[in-house]
CSV table of C-alpha atoms in Angstrom, one decimal:
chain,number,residue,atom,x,y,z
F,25,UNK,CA,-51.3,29.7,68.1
F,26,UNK,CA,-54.9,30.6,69.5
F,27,UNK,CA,-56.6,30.5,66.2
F,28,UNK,CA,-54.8,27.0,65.8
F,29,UNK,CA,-56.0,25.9,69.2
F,30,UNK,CA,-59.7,27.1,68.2
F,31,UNK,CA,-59.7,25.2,64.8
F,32,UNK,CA,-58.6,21.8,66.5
F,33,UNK,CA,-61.8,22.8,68.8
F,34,UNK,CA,-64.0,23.2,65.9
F,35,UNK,CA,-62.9,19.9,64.8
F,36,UNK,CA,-64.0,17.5,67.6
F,37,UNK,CA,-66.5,15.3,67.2
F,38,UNK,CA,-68.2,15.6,71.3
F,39,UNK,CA,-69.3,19.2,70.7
F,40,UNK,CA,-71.8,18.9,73.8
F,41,UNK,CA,-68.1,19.0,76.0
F,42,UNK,CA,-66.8,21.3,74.2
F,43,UNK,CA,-70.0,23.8,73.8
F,44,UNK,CA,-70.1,23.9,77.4
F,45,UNK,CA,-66.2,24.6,78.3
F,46,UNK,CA,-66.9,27.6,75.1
F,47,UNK,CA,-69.8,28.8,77.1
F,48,UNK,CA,-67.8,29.2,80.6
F,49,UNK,CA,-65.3,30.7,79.1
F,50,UNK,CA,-67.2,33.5,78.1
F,51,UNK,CA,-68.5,34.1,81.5
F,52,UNK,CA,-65.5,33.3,83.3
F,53,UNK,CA,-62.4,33.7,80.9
F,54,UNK,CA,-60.1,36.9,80.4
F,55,UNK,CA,-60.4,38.9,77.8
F,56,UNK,CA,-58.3,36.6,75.1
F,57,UNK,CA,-60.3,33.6,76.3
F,58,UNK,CA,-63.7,35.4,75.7
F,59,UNK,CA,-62.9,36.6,72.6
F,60,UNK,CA,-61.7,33.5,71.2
F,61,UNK,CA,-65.1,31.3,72.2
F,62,UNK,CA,-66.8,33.6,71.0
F,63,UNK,CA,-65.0,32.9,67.5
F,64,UNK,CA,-65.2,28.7,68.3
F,65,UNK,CA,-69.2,29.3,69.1
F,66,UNK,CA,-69.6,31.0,65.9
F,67,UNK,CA,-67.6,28.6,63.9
F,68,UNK,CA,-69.3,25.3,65.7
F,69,UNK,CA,-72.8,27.3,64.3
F,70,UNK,CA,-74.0,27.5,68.1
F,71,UNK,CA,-77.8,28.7,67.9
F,72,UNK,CA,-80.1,29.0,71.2
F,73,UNK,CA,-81.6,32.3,73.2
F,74,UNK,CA,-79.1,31.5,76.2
F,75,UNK,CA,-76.6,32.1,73.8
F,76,UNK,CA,-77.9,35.4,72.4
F,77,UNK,CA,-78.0,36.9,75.6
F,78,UNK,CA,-74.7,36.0,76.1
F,79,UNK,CA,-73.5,37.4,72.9
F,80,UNK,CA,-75.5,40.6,73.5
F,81,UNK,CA,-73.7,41.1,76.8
F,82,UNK,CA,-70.7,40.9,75.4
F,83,UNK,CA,-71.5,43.3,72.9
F,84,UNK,CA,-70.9,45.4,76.2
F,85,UNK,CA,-67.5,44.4,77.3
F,86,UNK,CA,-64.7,46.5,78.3
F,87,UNK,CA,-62.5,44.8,75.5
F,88,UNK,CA,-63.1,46.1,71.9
F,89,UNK,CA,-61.7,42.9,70.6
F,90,UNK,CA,-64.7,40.6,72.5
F,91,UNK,CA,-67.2,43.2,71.4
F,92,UNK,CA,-65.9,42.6,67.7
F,93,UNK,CA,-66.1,39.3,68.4
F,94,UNK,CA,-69.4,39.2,69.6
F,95,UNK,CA,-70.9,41.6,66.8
F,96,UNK,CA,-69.7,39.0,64.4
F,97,UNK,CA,-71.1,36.0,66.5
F,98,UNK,CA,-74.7,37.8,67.0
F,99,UNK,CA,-75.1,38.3,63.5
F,100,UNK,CA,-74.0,35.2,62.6
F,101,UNK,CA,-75.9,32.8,65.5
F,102,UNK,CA,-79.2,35.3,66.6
F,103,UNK,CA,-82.0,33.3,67.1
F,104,UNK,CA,-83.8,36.7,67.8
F,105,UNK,CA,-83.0,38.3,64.6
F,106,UNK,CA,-85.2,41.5,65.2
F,107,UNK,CA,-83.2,42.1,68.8
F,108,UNK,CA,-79.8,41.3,67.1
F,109,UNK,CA,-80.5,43.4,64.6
F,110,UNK,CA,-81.7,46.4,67.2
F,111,UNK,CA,-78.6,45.9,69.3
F,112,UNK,CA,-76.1,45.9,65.9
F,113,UNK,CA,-77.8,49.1,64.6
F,114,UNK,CA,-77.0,50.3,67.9
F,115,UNK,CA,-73.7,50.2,67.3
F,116,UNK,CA,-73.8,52.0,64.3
F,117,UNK,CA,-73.1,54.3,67.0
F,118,UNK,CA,-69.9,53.5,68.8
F,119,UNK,CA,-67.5,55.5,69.3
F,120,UNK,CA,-64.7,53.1,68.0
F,121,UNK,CA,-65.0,53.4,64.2
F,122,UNK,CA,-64.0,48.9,64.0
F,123,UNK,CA,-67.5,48.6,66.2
F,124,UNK,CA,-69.1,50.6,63.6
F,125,UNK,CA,-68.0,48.9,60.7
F,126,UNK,CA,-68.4,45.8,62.2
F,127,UNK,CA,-72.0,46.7,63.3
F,128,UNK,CA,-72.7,47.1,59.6
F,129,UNK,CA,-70.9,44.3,58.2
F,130,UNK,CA,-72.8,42.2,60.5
F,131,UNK,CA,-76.1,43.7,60.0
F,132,UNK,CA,-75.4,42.6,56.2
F,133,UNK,CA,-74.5,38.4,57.8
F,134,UNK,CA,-77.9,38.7,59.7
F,135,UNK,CA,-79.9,38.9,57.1
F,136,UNK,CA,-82.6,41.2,58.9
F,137,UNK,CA,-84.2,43.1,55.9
F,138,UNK,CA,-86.7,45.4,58.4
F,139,UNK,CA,-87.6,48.5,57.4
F,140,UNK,CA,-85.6,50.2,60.5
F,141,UNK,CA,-82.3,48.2,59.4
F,142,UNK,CA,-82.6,49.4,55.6
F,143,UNK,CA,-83.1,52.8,56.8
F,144,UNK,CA,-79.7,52.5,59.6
F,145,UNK,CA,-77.7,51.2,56.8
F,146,UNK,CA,-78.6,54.1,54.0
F,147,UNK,CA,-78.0,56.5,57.1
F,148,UNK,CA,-74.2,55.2,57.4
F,149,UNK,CA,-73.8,55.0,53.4
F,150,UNK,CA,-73.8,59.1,54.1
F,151,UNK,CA,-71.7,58.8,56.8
F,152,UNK,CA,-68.4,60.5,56.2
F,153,UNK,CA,-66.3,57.5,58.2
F,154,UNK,CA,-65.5,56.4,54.4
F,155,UNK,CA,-65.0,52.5,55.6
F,156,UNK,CA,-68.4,52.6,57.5
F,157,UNK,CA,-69.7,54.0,54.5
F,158,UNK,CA,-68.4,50.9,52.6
F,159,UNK,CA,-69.3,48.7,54.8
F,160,UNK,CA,-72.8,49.9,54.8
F,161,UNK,CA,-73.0,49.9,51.1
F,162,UNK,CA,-71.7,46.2,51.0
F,163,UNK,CA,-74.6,45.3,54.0
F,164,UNK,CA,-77.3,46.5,51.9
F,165,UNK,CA,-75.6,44.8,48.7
F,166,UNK,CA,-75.5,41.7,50.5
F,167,UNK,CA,-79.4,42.6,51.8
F,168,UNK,CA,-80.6,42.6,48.3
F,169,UNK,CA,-78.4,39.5,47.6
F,170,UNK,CA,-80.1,37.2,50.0
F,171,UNK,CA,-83.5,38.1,49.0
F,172,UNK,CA,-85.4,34.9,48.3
């Protein structure tokens, strides 16, 4: 029912009212409501630096679920790539193997193809978390793929 809540959101034409109820909610909604606009943001292709902070401080929440939601937004709406990129590589390192795979994943949708990101992903191809591995793989893949 939520994700049928959120794509009725996606589809109204007065995004402005609706951006701005999405953006409360990430401040001031539980968990559930975080996490979800987080996933209407991303889906409306919300860009602007207010939002990236945001995003990245929700990269720190106590719910894995909005942190996986956020990793996903950031790489898809950073309007800092180079930051989002340092902040996703970061999380390379998470305890939670889904945040690490993720972080790859995502470091794959930002696009960032920085010497340091290259170098984070080959590092994960190694690692012996076989998903992360693949996920890394697949980022670099995806890396090369993009390449104008």
């Amino acid at each position: 029912l939520r994700w049928a809540a959120a794509t009725v959101l996606v589809g109204f034409q007065n995004h402005g009212e609706v951006i701005g109820v999405l953006r409360g909610l990430l401040q001031a909604g539980n968990a559930a409501q975080r996490k979800m606009a987080l996933y209407c943001l991303r889906d409306l292709d919300v860009r602007a630096p207010d939002l990236d902070e945001a995003l990245v401080r929700l990269l720190d929440d106590e719910d894995r679920d909005v942190q996986l939601a956020a990793i996903s937004s950031l790489a898809r709406l950073a309007t800092d790539r180079a930051g989002a990129a340092a902040r996703l590589m970061r999380a390379l390192d998470a305890r939670d193997p889904r945040l690490r795979r993720a972080a790859a994943a995502g470091l794959g949708t930002l696009g960032e193809r920085s010497e340091s990101v290259r170098a984070a992903l080959d590092r994960a191809t190694a690692s012996p978390d076989a998903s992360l591995a693949r996920a890394a793989v697949g980022a670099l893949r995806q890396l090369r793929a993009d390449r104008p």
